[in-house]
């Protein structure tokens, strides 16, 4: 973890070193591109999280409604299903999702960065220094 009393290299402001010729192009470009790049790791995980829920929901509601009809109950709508416990239980108990999460962390952490994170490399560090 980060030292609370000291200044960490990962927390330095890349705008202060934008003129470095060996910095990634995102840093040299600046503006909104740099802002996205500073938080690219978080944004990638948030998008992946939402995508997986969006992909899981249609199949899950289809199976749930088939079970409902088989047992003589009425099918439920999207709102009722998404606010129910079965969808959330299935989503968080999905072991394939756990493997995907670990794999994503390994792969995405190589290429993406999050400014100030102790797990990230400095945003302005050249690719040659960080191994990607």
PDB file of N, CA and C in Angstrom, residues 22-62:
ATOM      1  N   UNK A  22       9.713  10.562 -24.100  1.00  0.00           N
ATOM      2  CA  UNK A  22       9.483   9.133 -23.997  1.00  0.00           C
ATOM      3  C   UNK A  22       8.189   8.774 -23.264  1.00  0.00           C
ATOM      4  N   UNK A  23       7.407   9.770 -22.867  1.00  0.00           N
ATOM      5  CA  UNK A  23       6.124   9.503 -22.202  1.00  0.00           C
ATOM      6  C   UNK A  23       5.125   8.979 -23.235  1.00  0.00           C
ATOM      7  N   UNK A  24       4.144   8.178 -22.795  1.00  0.00           N
ATOM      8  CA  UNK A  24       3.122   7.694 -23.731  1.00  0.00           C
ATOM      9  C   UNK A  24       2.400   8.863 -24.407  1.00  0.00           C
ATOM     10  N   UNK A  25       1.887   8.642 -25.604  1.00  0.00           N
ATOM     11  CA  UNK A  25       1.270   9.723 -26.373  1.00  0.00           C
ATOM     12  C   UNK A  25       0.075  10.302 -25.634  1.00  0.00           C
ATOM     13  N   UNK A  26      -0.600   9.516 -24.811  1.00  0.00           N
ATOM     14  CA  UNK A  26      -1.753  10.013 -24.056  1.00  0.00           C
ATOM     15  C   UNK A  26      -1.340  11.149 -23.134  1.00  0.00           C
ATOM     16  N   UNK A  27      -0.152  11.017 -22.547  1.00  0.00           N
ATOM     17  CA  UNK A  27       0.358  12.027 -21.624  1.00  0.00           C
ATOM     18  C   UNK A  27       0.781  13.269 -22.395  1.00  0.00           C
ATOM     19  N   UNK A  28       1.489  13.074 -23.500  1.00  0.00           N
ATOM     20  CA  UNK A  28       1.936  14.228 -24.302  1.00  0.00           C
ATOM     21  C   UNK A  28       0.752  14.990 -24.884  1.00  0.00           C
ATOM     22  N   UNK A  29      -0.318  14.290 -25.230  1.00  0.00           N
ATOM     23  CA  UNK A  29      -1.497  14.923 -25.815  1.00  0.00           C
ATOM     24  C   UNK A  29      -2.243  15.778 -24.800  1.00  0.00           C
ATOM     25  N   UNK A  30      -2.418  15.242 -23.578  1.00  0.00           N
ATOM     26  CA  UNK A  30      -3.091  15.990 -22.518  1.00  0.00           C
ATOM     27  C   UNK A  30      -4.597  16.069 -22.714  1.00  0.00           C
ATOM     28  N   UNK A  31      -5.239  16.996 -22.025  1.00  0.00           N
ATOM     29  CA  UNK A  31      -6.672  17.221 -22.140  1.00  0.00           C
ATOM     30  C   UNK A  31      -7.510  16.033 -21.694  1.00  0.00           C
ATOM     31  N   UNK A  32      -8.641  15.847 -22.383  1.00  0.00           N
ATOM     32  CA  UNK A  32      -9.566  14.772 -21.995  1.00  0.00           C
ATOM     33  C   UNK A  32      -8.987  13.391 -22.266  1.00  0.00           C
ATOM     34  N   UNK A  33      -8.067  13.297 -23.232  1.00  0.00           N
ATOM     35  CA  UNK A  33      -7.417  12.010 -23.518  1.00  0.00           C
ATOM     36  C   UNK A  33      -6.593  11.580 -22.298  1.00  0.00           C
ATOM     37  N   UNK A  34      -5.852  12.509 -21.725  1.00  0.00           N
ATOM     38  CA  UNK A  34      -5.062  12.208 -20.536  1.00  0.00           C
ATOM     39  C   UNK A  34      -5.971  11.874 -19.356  1.00  0.00           C
ATOM     40  N   UNK A  35      -7.066  12.597 -19.215  1.00  0.00           N
ATOM     41  CA  UNK A  35      -8.002  12.316 -18.118  1.00  0.00           C
ATOM     42  C   UNK A  35      -8.556  10.896 -18.228  1.00  0.00           C
ATOM     43  N   UNK A  36      -8.903  10.462 -19.441  1.00  0.00           N
ATOM     44  CA  UNK A  36      -9.373   9.091 -19.636  1.00  0.00           C
ATOM     45  C   UNK A  36      -8.265   8.089 -19.329  1.00  0.00           C
ATOM     46  N   UNK A  37      -7.058   8.386 -19.790  1.00  0.00           N
ATOM     47  CA  UNK A  37      -5.928   7.480 -19.595  1.00  0.00           C
ATOM     48  C   UNK A  37      -5.563   7.359 -18.114  1.00  0.00           C
ATOM     49  N   UNK A  38      -5.679   8.459 -17.368  1.00  0.00           N
ATOM     50  CA  UNK A  38      -5.379   8.430 -15.941  1.00  0.00           C
ATOM     51  C   UNK A  38      -6.303   7.475 -15.187  1.00  0.00           C
ATOM     52  N   UNK A  39      -7.492   7.289 -15.707  1.00  0.00           N
ATOM     53  CA  UNK A  39      -8.485   6.440 -15.040  1.00  0.00           C
ATOM     54  C   UNK A  39      -8.897   5.258 -15.916  1.00  0.00           C
ATOM     55  N   UNK A  40      -8.060   4.885 -16.858  1.00  0.00           N
ATOM     56  CA  UNK A  40      -8.429   3.842 -17.820  1.00  0.00           C
ATOM     57  C   UNK A  40      -8.627   2.481 -17.179  1.00  0.00           C
ATOM     58  N   UNK A  41      -7.879   2.161 -16.157  1.00  0.00           N
ATOM     59  CA  UNK A  41      -8.043   0.860 -15.513  1.00  0.00           C
ATOM     60  C   UNK A  41      -9.407   0.777 -14.838  1.00  0.00           C
ATOM     61  N   UNK A  42      -9.775   1.805 -14.086  1.00  0.00           N
ATOM     62  CA  UNK A  42     -11.082   1.835 -13.425  1.00  0.00           C
ATOM     63  C   UNK A  42     -12.205   1.811 -14.460  1.00  0.00           C
ATOM     64  N   UNK A  43     -12.090   2.596 -15.513  1.00  0.00           N
ATOM     65  CA  UNK A  43     -13.131   2.653 -16.540  1.00  0.00           C
ATOM     66  C   UNK A  43     -13.295   1.298 -17.237  1.00  0.00           C
ATOM     67  N   UNK A  44     -12.194   0.621 -17.491  1.00  0.00           N
ATOM     68  CA  UNK A  44     -12.274  -0.693 -18.136  1.00  0.00           C
ATOM     69  C   UNK A  44     -12.993  -1.700 -17.238  1.00  0.00           C
ATOM     70  N   UNK A  45     -12.684  -1.701 -15.953  1.00  0.00           N
ATOM     71  CA  UNK A  45     -13.354  -2.625 -15.040  1.00  0.00           C
ATOM     72  C   UNK A  45     -14.830  -2.279 -14.863  1.00  0.00           C
ATOM     73  N   UNK A  46     -15.162  -1.012 -14.818  1.00  0.00           N
ATOM     74  CA  UNK A  46     -16.571  -0.613 -14.704  1.00  0.00           C
ATOM     75  C   UNK A  46     -17.353  -1.038 -15.948  1.00  0.00           C
ATOM     76  N   UNK A  47     -16.774  -0.826 -17.118  1.00  0.00           N
ATOM     77  CA  UNK A  47     -17.438  -1.227 -18.361  1.00  0.00           C
ATOM     78  C   UNK A  47     -17.594  -2.742 -18.439  1.00  0.00           C
ATOM     79  N   UNK A  48     -16.571  -3.473 -18.035  1.00  0.00           N
ATOM     80  CA  UNK A  48     -16.644  -4.929 -18.041  1.00  0.00           C
ATOM     81  C   UNK A  48     -17.710  -5.427 -17.070  1.00  0.00           C
ATOM     82  N   UNK A  49     -17.793  -4.839 -15.901  1.00  0.00           N
ATOM     83  CA  UNK A  49     -18.793  -5.200 -14.909  1.00  0.00           C
ATOM     84  C   UNK A  49     -20.204  -4.992 -15.473  1.00  0.00           C
ATOM     85  N   UNK A  50     -20.453  -3.837 -16.060  1.00  0.00           N
ATOM     86  CA  UNK A  50     -21.778  -3.551 -16.621  1.00  0.00           C
ATOM     87  C   UNK A  50     -22.092  -4.451 -17.813  1.00  0.00           C
ATOM     88  N   UNK A  51     -21.105  -4.705 -18.651  1.00  0.00           N
ATOM     89  CA  UNK A  51     -21.304  -5.578 -19.801  1.00  0.00           C
ATOM     90  C   UNK A  51     -21.684  -6.991 -19.376  1.00  0.00           C
ATOM     91  N   UNK A  52     -21.003  -7.512 -18.363  1.00  0.00           N
ATOM     92  CA  UNK A  52     -21.301  -8.862 -17.908  1.00  0.00           C
ATOM     93  C   UNK A  52     -22.705  -8.966 -17.328  1.00  0.00           C
ATOM     94  N   UNK A  53     -23.149  -7.954 -16.602  1.00  0.00           N
ATOM     95  CA  UNK A  53     -24.519  -7.963 -16.113  1.00  0.00           C
ATOM     96  C   UNK A  53     -25.501  -7.901 -17.273  1.00  0.00           C
ATOM     97  N   UNK A  54     -25.209  -7.079 -18.262  1.00  0.00           N
ATOM     98  CA  UNK A  54     -26.097  -6.960 -19.423  1.00  0.00           C
ATOM     99  C   UNK A  54     -26.161  -8.262 -20.216  1.00  0.00           C
ATOM    100  N   UNK A  55     -25.075  -9.002 -20.276  1.00  0.00           N
ATOM    101  CA  UNK A  55     -25.069 -10.279 -20.989  1.00  0.00           C
ATOM    102  C   UNK A  55     -25.732 -11.401 -20.180  1.00  0.00           C
ATOM    103  N   UNK A  56     -25.630 -11.311 -18.870  1.00  0.00           N
ATOM    104  CA  UNK A  56     -26.197 -12.348 -18.009  1.00  0.00           C
ATOM    105  C   UNK A  56     -27.720 -12.224 -17.886  1.00  0.00           C
ATOM    106  N   UNK A  57     -28.233 -11.030 -17.837  1.00  0.00           N
ATOM    107  CA  UNK A  57     -29.653 -10.808 -17.550  1.00  0.00           C
ATOM    108  C   UNK A  57     -30.616 -11.468 -18.549  1.00  0.00           C
ATOM    109  N   UNK A  58     -30.443 -11.339 -19.869  1.00  0.00           N
ATOM    110  CA  UNK A  58     -31.430 -11.927 -20.783  1.00  0.00           C
ATOM    111  C   UNK A  58     -31.563 -13.450 -20.651  1.00  0.00           C
ATOM    112  N   UNK A  59     -30.465 -14.144 -20.566  1.00  0.00           N
ATOM    113  CA  UNK A  59     -30.531 -15.593 -20.429  1.00  0.00           C
ATOM    114  C   UNK A  59     -31.119 -16.013 -19.098  1.00  0.00           C
ATOM    115  N   UNK A  60     -30.775 -15.282 -18.068  1.00  0.00           N
ATOM    116  CA  UNK A  60     -31.262 -15.612 -16.742  1.00  0.00           C
ATOM    117  C   UNK A  60     -32.767 -15.404 -16.623  1.00  0.00           C
ATOM    118  N   UNK A  61     -33.278 -14.314 -17.162  1.00  0.00           N
ATOM    119  CA  UNK A  61     -34.726 -14.073 -17.086  1.00  0.00           C
ATOM    120  C   UNK A  61     -35.485 -15.085 -17.945  1.00  0.00           C
ATOM    121  N   UNK A  62     -34.907 -15.487 -19.046  1.00  0.00           N
ATOM    122  CA  UNK A  62     -35.546 -16.490 -19.905  1.00  0.00           C
ATOM    123  C   UNK A  62     -35.703 -17.818 -19.157  1.00  0.00           C
TER     124      UNK A  62
END
